[in-house]
Short mmCIF file of C-alpha atoms in Angstrom, two decimals:
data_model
loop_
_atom_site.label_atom_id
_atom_site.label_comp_id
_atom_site.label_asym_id
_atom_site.label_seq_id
_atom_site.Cartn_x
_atom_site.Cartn_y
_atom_site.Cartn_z
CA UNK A 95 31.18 -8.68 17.89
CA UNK A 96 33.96 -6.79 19.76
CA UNK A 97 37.43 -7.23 20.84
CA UNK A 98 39.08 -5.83 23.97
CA UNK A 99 42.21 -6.54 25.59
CA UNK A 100 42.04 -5.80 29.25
CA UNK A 101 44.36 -6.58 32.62
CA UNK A 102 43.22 -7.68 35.52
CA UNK A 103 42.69 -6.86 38.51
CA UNK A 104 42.94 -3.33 36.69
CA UNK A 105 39.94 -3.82 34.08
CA UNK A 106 37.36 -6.04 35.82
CA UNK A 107 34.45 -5.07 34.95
CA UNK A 108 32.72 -4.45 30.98
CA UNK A 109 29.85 -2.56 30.92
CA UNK A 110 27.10 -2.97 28.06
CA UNK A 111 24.68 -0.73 27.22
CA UNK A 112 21.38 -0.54 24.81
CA UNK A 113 20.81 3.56 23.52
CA UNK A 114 17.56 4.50 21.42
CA UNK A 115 19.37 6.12 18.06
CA UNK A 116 18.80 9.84 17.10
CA UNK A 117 19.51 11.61 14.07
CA UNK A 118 18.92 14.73 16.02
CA UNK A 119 19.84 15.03 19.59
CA UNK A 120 21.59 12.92 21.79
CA UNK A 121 21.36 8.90 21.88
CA UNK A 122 19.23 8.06 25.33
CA UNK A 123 20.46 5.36 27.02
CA UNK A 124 18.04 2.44 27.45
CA UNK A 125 19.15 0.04 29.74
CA UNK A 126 22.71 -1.02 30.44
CA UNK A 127 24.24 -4.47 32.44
CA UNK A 128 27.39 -5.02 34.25
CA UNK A 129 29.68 -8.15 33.94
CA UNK A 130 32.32 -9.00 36.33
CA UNK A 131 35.31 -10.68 34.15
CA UNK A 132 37.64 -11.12 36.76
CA UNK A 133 35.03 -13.12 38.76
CA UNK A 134 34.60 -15.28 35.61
CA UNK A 135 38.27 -15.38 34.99
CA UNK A 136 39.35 -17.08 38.09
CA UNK A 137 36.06 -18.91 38.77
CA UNK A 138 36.54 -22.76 39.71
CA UNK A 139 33.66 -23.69 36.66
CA UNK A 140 35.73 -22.69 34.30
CA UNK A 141 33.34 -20.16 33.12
CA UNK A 142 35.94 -18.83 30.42
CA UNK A 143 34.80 -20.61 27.20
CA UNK A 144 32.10 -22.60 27.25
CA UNK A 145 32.10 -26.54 26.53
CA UNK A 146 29.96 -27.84 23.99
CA UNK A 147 28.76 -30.97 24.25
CA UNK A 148 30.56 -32.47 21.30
CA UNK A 149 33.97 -32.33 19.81
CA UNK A 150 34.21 -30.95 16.29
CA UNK A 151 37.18 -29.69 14.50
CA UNK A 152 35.29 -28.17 11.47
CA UNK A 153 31.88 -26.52 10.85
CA UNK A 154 29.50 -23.94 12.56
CA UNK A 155 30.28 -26.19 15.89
CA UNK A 156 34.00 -26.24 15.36
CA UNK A 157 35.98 -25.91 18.83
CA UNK A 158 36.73 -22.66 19.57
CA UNK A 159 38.44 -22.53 22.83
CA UNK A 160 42.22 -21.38 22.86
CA UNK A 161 43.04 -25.03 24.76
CA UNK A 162 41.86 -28.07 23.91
CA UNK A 163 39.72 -30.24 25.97
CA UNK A 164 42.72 -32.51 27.01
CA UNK A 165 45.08 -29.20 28.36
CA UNK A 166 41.96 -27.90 29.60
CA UNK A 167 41.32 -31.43 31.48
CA UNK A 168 45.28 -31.37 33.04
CA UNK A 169 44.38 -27.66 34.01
CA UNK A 170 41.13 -28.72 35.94
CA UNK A 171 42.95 -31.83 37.53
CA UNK A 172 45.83 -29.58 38.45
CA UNK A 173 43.57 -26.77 39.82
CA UNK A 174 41.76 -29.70 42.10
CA UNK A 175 44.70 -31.30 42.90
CA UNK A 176 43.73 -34.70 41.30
CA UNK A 177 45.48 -37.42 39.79
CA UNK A 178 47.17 -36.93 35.92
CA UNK A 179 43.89 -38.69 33.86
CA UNK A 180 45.59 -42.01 32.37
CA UNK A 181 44.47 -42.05 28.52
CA UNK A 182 44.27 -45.41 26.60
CA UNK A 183 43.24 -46.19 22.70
CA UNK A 184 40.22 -45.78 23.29
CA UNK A 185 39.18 -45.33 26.68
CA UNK A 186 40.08 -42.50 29.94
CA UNK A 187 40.70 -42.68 33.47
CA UNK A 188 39.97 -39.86 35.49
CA UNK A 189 40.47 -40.05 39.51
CA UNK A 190 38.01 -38.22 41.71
CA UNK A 191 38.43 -36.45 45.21
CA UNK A 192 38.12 -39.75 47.08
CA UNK A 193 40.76 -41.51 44.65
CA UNK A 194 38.57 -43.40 42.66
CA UNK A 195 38.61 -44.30 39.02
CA UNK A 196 36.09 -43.35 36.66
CA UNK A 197 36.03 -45.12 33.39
CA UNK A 198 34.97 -43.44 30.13
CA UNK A 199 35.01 -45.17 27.17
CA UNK A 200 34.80 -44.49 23.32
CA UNK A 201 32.47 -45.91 20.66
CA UNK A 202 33.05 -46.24 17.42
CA UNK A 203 30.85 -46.08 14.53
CA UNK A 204 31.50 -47.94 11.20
CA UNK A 205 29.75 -44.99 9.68
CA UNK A 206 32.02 -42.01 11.38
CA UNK A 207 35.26 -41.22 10.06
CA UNK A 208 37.41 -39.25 12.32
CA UNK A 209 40.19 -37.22 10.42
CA UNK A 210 42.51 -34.32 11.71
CA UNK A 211 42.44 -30.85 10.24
CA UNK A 212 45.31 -31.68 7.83
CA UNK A 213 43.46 -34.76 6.87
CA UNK A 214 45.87 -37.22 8.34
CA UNK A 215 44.75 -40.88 9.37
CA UNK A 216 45.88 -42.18 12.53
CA UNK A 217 45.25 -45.94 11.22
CA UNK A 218 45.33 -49.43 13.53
CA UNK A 219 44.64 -53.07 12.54
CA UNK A 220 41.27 -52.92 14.84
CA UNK A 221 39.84 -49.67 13.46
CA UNK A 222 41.33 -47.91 10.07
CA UNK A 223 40.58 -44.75 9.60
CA UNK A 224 40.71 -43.46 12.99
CA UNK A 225 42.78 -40.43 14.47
CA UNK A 226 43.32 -41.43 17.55
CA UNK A 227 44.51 -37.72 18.59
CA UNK A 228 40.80 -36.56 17.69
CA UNK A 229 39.55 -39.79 20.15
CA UNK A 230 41.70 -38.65 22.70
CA UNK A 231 40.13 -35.13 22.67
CA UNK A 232 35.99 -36.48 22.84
CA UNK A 233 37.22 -38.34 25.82
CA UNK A 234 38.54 -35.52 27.57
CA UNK A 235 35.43 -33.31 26.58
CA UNK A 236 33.01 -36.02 28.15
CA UNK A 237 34.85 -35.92 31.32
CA UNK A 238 34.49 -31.97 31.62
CA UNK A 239 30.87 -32.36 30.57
CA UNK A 240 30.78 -35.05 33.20
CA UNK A 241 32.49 -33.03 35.79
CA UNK A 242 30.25 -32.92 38.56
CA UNK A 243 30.28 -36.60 39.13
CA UNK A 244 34.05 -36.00 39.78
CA UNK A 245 34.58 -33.05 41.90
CA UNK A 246 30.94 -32.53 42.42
CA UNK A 247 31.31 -28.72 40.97
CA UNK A 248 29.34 -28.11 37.43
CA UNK A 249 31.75 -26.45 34.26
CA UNK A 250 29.92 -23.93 32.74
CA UNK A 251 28.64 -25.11 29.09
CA UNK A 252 28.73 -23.62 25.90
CA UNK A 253 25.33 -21.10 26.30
CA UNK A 254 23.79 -18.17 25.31
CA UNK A 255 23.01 -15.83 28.38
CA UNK A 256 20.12 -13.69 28.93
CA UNK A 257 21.16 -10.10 30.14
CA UNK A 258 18.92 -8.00 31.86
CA UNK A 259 18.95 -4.32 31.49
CA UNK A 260 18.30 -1.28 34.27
CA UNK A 261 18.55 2.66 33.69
CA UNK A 262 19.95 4.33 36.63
CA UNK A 263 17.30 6.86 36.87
CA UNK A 264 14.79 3.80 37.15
CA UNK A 265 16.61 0.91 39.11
CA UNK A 266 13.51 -1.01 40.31
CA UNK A 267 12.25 -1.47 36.64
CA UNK A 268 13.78 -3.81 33.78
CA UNK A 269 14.35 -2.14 30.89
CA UNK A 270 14.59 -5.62 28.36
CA UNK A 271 17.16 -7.89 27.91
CA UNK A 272 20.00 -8.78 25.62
CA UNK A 273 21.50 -12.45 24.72
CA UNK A 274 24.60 -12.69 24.41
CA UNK A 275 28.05 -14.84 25.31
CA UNK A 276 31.52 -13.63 26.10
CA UNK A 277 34.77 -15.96 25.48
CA UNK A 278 37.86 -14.84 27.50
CA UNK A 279 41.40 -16.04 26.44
CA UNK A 280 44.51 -15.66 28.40
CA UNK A 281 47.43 -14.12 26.68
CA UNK A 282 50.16 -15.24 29.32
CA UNK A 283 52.48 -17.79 27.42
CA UNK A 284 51.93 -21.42 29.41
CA UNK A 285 55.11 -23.19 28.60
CA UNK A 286 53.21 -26.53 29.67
CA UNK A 287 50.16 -25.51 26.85
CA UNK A 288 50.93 -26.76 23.55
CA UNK A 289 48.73 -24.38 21.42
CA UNK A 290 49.24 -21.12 22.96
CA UNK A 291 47.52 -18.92 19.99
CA UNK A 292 43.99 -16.86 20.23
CA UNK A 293 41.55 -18.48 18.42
CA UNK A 294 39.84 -16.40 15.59
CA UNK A 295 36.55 -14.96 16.69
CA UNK A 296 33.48 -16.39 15.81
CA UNK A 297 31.60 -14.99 12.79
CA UNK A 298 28.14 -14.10 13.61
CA UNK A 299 27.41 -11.63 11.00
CA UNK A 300 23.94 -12.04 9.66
CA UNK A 301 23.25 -14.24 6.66
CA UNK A 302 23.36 -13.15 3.44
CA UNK A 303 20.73 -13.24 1.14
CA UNK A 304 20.62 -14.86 -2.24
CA UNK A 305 19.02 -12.63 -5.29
CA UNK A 306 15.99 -14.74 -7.16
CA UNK A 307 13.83 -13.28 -9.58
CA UNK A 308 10.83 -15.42 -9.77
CA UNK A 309 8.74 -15.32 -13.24
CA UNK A 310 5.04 -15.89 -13.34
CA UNK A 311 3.25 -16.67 -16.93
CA UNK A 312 -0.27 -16.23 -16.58
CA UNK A 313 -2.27 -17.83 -19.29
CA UNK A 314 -5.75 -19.20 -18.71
CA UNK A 315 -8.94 -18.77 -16.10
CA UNK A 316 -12.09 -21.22 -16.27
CA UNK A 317 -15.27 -21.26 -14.24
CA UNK A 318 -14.76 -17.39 -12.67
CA UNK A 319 -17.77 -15.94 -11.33
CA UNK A 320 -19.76 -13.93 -13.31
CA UNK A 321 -20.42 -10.70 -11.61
CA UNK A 322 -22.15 -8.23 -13.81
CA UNK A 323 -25.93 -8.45 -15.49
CA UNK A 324 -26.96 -6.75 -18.44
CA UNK A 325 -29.39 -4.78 -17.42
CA UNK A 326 -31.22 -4.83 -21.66
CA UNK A 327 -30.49 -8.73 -21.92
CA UNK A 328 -30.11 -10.24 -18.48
CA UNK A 329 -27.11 -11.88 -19.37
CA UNK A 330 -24.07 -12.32 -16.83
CA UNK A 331 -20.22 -11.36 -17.55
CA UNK A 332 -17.27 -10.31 -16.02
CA UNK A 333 -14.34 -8.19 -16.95
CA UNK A 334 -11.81 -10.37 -15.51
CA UNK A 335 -7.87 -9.54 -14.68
CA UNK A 336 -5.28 -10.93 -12.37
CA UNK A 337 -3.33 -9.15 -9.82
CA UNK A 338 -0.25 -10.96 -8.05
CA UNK A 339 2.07 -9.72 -5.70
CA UNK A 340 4.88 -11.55 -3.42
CA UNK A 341 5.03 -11.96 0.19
CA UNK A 342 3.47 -8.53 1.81
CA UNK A 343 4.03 -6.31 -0.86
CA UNK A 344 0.81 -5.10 -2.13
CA UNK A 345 1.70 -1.71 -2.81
CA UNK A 346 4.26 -3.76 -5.47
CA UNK A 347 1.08 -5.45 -6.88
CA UNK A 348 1.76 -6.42 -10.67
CA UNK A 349 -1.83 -7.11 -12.51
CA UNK A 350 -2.36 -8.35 -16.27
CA UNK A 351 -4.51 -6.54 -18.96
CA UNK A 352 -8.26 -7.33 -18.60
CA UNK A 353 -10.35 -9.84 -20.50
CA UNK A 354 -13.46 -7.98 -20.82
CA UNK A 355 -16.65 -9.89 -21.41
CA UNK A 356 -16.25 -13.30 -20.19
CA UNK A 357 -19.65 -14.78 -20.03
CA UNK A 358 -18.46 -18.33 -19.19
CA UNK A 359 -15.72 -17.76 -16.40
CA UNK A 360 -12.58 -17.93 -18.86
CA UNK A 361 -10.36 -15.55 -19.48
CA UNK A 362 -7.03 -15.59 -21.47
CA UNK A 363 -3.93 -13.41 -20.67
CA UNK A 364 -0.71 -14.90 -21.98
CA UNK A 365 0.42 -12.45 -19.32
CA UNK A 366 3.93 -12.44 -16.93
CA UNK A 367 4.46 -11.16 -13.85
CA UNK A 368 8.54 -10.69 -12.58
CA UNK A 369 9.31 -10.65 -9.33
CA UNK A 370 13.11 -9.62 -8.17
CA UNK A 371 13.45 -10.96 -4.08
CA UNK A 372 16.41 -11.55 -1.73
CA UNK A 373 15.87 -15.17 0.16
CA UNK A 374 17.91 -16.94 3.10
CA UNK A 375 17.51 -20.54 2.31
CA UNK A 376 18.47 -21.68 5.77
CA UNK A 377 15.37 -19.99 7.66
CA UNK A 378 13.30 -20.34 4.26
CA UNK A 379 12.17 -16.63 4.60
CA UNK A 380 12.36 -13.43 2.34
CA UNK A 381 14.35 -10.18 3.42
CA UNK A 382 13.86 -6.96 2.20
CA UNK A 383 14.05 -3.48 3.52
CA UNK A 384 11.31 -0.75 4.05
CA UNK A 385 11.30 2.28 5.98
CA UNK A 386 8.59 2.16 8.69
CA UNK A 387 6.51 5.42 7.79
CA UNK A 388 7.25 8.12 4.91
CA UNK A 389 9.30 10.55 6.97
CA UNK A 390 11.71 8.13 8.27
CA UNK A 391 15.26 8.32 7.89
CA UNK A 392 16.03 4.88 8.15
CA UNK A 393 15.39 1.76 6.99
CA UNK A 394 14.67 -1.69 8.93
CA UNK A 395 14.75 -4.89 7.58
CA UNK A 396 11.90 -7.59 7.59
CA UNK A 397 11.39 -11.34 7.24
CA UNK A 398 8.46 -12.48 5.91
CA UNK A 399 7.27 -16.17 4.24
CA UNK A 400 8.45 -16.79 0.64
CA UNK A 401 4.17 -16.38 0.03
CA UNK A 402 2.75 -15.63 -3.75
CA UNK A 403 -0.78 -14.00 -3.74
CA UNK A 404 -2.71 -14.17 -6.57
CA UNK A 405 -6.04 -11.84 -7.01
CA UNK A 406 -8.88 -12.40 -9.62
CA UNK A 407 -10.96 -9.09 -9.61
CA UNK A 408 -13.85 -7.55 -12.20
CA UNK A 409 -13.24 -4.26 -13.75
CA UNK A 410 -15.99 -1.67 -13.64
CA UNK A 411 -16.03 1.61 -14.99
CA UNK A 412 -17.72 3.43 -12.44
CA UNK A 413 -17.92 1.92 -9.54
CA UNK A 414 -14.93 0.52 -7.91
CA UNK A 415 -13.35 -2.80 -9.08
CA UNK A 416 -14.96 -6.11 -7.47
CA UNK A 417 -12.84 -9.47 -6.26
CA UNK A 418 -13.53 -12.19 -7.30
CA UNK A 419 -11.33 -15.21 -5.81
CA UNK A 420 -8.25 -15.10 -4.62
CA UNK A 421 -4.97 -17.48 -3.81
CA UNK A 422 -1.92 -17.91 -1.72
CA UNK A 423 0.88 -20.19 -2.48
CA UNK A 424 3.94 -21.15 -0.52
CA UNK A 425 7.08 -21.23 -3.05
CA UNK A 426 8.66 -23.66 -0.33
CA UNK A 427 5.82 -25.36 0.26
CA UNK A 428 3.78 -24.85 -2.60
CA UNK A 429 0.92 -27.21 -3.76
CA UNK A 430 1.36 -29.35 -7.18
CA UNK A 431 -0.68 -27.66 -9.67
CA UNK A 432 -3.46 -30.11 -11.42
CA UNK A 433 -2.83 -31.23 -14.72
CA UNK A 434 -5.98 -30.03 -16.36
CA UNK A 435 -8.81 -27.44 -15.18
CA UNK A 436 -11.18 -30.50 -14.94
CA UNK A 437 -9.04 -32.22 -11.63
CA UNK A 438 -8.20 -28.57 -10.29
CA UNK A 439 -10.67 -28.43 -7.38
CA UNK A 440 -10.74 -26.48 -3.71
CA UNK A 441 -10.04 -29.89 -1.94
CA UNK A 442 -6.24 -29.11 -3.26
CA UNK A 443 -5.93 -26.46 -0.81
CA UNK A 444 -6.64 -28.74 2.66
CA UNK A 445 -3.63 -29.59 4.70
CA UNK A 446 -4.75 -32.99 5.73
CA UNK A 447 -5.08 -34.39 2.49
CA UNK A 448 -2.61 -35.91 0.45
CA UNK A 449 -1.98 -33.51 -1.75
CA UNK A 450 2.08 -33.53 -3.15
CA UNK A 451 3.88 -30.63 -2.22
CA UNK A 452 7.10 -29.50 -4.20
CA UNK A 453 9.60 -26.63 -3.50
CA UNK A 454 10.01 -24.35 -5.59
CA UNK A 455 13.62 -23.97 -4.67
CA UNK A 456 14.58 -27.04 -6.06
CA UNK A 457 12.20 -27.64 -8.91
CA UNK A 458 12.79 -24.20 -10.10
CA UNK A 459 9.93 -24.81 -12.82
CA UNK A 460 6.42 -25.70 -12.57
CA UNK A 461 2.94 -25.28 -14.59
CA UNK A 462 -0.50 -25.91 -13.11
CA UNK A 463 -4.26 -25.35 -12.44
CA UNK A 464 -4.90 -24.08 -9.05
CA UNK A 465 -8.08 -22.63 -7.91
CA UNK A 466 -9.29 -19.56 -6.78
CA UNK A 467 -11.66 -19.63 -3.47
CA UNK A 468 -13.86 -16.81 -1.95
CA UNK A 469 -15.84 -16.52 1.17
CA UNK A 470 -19.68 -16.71 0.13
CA UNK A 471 -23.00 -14.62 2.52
CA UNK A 472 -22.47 -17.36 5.12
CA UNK A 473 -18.59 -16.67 5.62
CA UNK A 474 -18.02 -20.41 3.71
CA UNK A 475 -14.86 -20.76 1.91
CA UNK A 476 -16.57 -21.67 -1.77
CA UNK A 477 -14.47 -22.40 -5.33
CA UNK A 478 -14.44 -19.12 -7.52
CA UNK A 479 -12.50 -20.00 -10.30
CA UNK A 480 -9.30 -22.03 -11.84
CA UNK A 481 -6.13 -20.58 -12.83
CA UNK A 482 -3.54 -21.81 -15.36
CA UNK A 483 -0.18 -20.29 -13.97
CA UNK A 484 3.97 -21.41 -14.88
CA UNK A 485 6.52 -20.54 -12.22
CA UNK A 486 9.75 -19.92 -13.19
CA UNK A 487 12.31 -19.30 -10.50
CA UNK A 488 16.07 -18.46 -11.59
CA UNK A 489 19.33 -16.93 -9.60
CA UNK A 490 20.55 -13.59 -10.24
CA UNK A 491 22.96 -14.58 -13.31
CA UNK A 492 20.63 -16.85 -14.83
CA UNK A 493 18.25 -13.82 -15.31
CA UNK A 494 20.91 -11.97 -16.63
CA UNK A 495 21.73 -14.61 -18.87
CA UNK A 496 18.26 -15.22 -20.29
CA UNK A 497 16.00 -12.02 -19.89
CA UNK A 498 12.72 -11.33 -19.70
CA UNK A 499 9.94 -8.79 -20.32
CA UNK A 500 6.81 -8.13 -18.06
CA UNK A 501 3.95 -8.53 -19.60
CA UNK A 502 4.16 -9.44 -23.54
CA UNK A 503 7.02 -7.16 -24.01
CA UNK A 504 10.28 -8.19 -25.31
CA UNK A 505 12.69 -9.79 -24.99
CA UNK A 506 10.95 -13.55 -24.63
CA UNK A 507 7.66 -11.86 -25.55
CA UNK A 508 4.64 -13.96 -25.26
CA UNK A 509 2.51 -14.17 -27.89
CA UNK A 510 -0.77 -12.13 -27.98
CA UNK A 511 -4.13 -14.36 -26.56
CA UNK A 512 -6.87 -16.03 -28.53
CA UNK A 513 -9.64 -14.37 -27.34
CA UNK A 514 -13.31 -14.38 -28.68
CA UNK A 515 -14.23 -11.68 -30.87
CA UNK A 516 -17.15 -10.28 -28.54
CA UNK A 517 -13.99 -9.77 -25.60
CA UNK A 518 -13.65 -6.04 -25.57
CA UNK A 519 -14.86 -2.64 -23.77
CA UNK A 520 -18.04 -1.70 -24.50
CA UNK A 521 -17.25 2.30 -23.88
CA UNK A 522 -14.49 2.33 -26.40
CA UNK A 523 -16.02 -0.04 -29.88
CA UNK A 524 -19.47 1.03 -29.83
CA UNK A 525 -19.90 -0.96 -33.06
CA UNK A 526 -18.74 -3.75 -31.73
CA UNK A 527 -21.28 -3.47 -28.84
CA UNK A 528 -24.04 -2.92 -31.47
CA UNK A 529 -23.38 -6.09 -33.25
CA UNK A 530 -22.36 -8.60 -30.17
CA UNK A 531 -23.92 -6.89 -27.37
CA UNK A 532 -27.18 -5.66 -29.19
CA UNK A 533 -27.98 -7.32 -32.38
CA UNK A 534 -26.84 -10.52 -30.78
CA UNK A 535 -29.07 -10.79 -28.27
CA UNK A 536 -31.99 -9.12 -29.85
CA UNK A 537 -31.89 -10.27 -33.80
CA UNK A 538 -35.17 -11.49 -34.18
CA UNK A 539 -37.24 -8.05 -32.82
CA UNK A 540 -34.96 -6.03 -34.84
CA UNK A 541 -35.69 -7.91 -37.85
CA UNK A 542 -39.56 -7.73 -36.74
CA UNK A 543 -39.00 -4.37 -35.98
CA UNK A 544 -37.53 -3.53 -39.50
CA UNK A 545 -40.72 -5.35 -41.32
CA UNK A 546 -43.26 -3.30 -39.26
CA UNK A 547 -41.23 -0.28 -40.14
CA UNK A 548 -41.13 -0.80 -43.79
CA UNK A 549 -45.04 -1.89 -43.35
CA UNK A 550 -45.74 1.74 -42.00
CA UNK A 551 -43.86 3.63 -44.09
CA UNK A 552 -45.49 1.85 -47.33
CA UNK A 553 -49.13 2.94 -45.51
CA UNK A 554 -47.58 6.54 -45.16
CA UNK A 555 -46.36 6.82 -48.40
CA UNK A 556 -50.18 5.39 -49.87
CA UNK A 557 -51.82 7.88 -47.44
CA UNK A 558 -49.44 10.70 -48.71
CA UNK A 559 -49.99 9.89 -52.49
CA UNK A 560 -53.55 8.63 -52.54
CA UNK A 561 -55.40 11.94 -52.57
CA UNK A 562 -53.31 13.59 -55.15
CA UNK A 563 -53.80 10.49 -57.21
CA UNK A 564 -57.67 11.10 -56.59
CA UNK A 565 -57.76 14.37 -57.93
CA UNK A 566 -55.95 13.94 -61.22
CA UNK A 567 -58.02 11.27 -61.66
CA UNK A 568 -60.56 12.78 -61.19
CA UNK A 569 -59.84 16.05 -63.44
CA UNK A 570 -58.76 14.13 -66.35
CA UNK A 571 -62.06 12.64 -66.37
CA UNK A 572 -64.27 15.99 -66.34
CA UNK A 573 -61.64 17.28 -69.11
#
């Protein structure tokens, strides 16, 4: 927003212009428009200050205009040589070019209360409560709004225009365009003007943010697909973890340890995720700020869905890590999580059906089952999994107030899962493998294999022994 005070005829014209920034070098001009102020100035629409279409005194639509509509009414009249407008209670005259009345009248709402700004009643014995200064005012403004049914000349209303911009050294071709609005105030004192100071500017600073840090607990999986055979037994497993990450961030991707061995699709983490965000409530979207490659200087900001994406993959050692499911939640818009794995199923995620939707914003804590989907050989959406997740969203002092650790670190540690006692890597407890991997499976030939052993070695030991048996048998006799 600027500021300029100018005289006319001396200063009639403002010139705006767009430049492409440079940290090295000069700023190239992009495009650049010319406004003629004097021709709005003394322009017949009153092209000034725009009129809304509503008279407030307070609020993001509060007037705005150094006069209000009433003076600005008396100036028009005066201008068009018409008839002083005869006010009444409730109701307006205005006289038109030919002389004739026009009637506007006022109607009042049992359910609107009209106060000034100093909150003073103007009260009657027909309608308490009513300022009759603030009536007198929505009259006028209707009139201007209806202007061209009076003098048959349109005001200009309260708008944003649309700029277009031209380089010099390329006239013929627009360059873009800029929206903008420009209020104009006179500073000549109007003895006849009863409010006679500038109005502050309006403030159209961008909104700030509010600082969230959203907690995730991850606790349980059921029914994840089983990705990896044992190529001695046969037998199907995964290695399961979860990744999670908000809005677009991948590269920011938190993920939990890994449940290794899962041969029925469940997995147990006791796991949290923490994710610090700025949010603008009124457009429901998260800000942040990135640069747009590695060697930039600068930084621009993005707005982006207040998403949650959550990411059930399969470790493997060698090869590279496999996906499993995956899902996306909406923290405004989110889906109610089932109460139990056995009613979590994919029809949750359909828009059409009824399924309650909370925000997050308001709740500020939720726990669930919500499942995990995948797209199958014939590019089908299919269920992959369920997933036992608590949201926790808190403002910037309640996390200071109450802190957290990622993970199962302190402080607020979560306690360490109950998992089965086959659950680890096979690379790392080779026992381990041995007994549940190995002997587990296979019992019954080892046993079998350990009786044939012992069977052979018994005939070895009688074939070793026999013949030396023979002989002193057989020398003891002859002595």
């Amino acid at each position: 927003m600027y500021e300029f005070d100018l005289k006319l005829p001396y200063e009639s014209q403002i010139t705006i212009s767009v430049k492409d920034w440079s940290l090295i070098g000069n700023k190239s001009l992009i495009g650049k428009t010319v406004i003629d102020l004097e021709d709005r100035f003394y322009s017949s629409c009153y092209a000034m200050c725009g009129l809304p279409k509503k008279y407030e005194i307070s609020g993001y639509n509060a007037w705005r205009d150094k006069l209000f509509p009433s003076q600005i009414l008396a100036l028009m009249c005066r201008k068009w040589r018409l008839k002083i407008p005869d006010y009444g209670p409730d109701y307006l005259i205005v006289y038109t070019l030919e002389e004739k009345s026009k009637d506007y009248k006022f109607e009042f709402c049992e359910e609107r209360s009209i106060v000034n700004k100093n909150d003073q009643f103007v009260t009657s014995i027909k309608t308490p409560g009513i300022d009759y200064r603030i009536v007198r005012e929505e009259l006028a403004l209707t009139a201007l709004n209806d202007w061209h049914n009076i003098t048959g000349t349109f005001l200009v209303p309260e708008h944003l225009e649309t700029r277009y911009l031209y380089n010099p050294d390329q006239p013929e071709f627009e360059q873009g365009k800029i929206r903008m609005w420009i209020d104009m105030f006179s500073l000549e004192d109007n003895s006849f003007m009863l409010n006679n100071q500038i109005p502050k500017p309006v403030d159209i600073s961008p909104r700030k943010p509010k600082k969230f840090q959203l907690r995730v607990n991850i606790y349980n999986t059921e029914d994840v697909i089983l990705d990896d055979e044992n190529p001695l037994t046969g037998e199907r497993s995964s290695d399961i973890y979860i990744k999670g990450y908000l809005a677009d961030k991948v590269d920011e991707a938190q993920k939990t340890d890994t449940h290794f061995r899962s041969l029925n699709g469940d997995g147990k983490f006791n796991w949290r995720f923490i994710f610090d965000f700025e949010y603008l409530p009124a457009e429901e979207m998260i800000i942040y700020k990135q640069k747009p490659s590695k060697f930039s200087f600068y930084t621009v900001e993005k707005k982006v869905e207040p998403t949650i994406t959550f990411e059930c993959w399969d470790a493997d050692l060698i090869s590279s890590d496999d996906i499993l499911g995956s899902l996306q939640l909406n923290l405004c818009k989110m889906i109610k999580g089932a109460k139990s794995s056995s009613f979590c199923k994919m029809s949750m995620l359909k828009k059409n059906t009824n399924n309650q939707e909370i925000n997050l914003f308001k709740v500020k804590n939720h726990r669930g089952w919500w499942p995990f989907t995948i797209f199958d050989s014939n590019k089908s959406i299919k269920l992959s999994g369920k997933l036992e997740a608590e949201f926790q969203l808190l403002s910037e002092q309640q996390a200071l107030e109450k802190p957290a650790g990622l993970g199962r670190n302190e402080p607020d540690a979560l306690p360490e899962p109950d998992r089965p006692q086959d659950s680890f890597a096979w690379f790392l407890s080779p026992l381990r493998t041995f007994r549940y991997v190995i002997w587990k499976n296979n019992k019954c030939f080892f046993i079998q294999l350990f009786l044939v052993l012992l069977v052979v070695l018994f005939i070895i030991i009688i074939i070793i022994q026999l013949p030396s048996q023979i002989v002193q048998k057989v020398l003891g006799f002859i002595g």
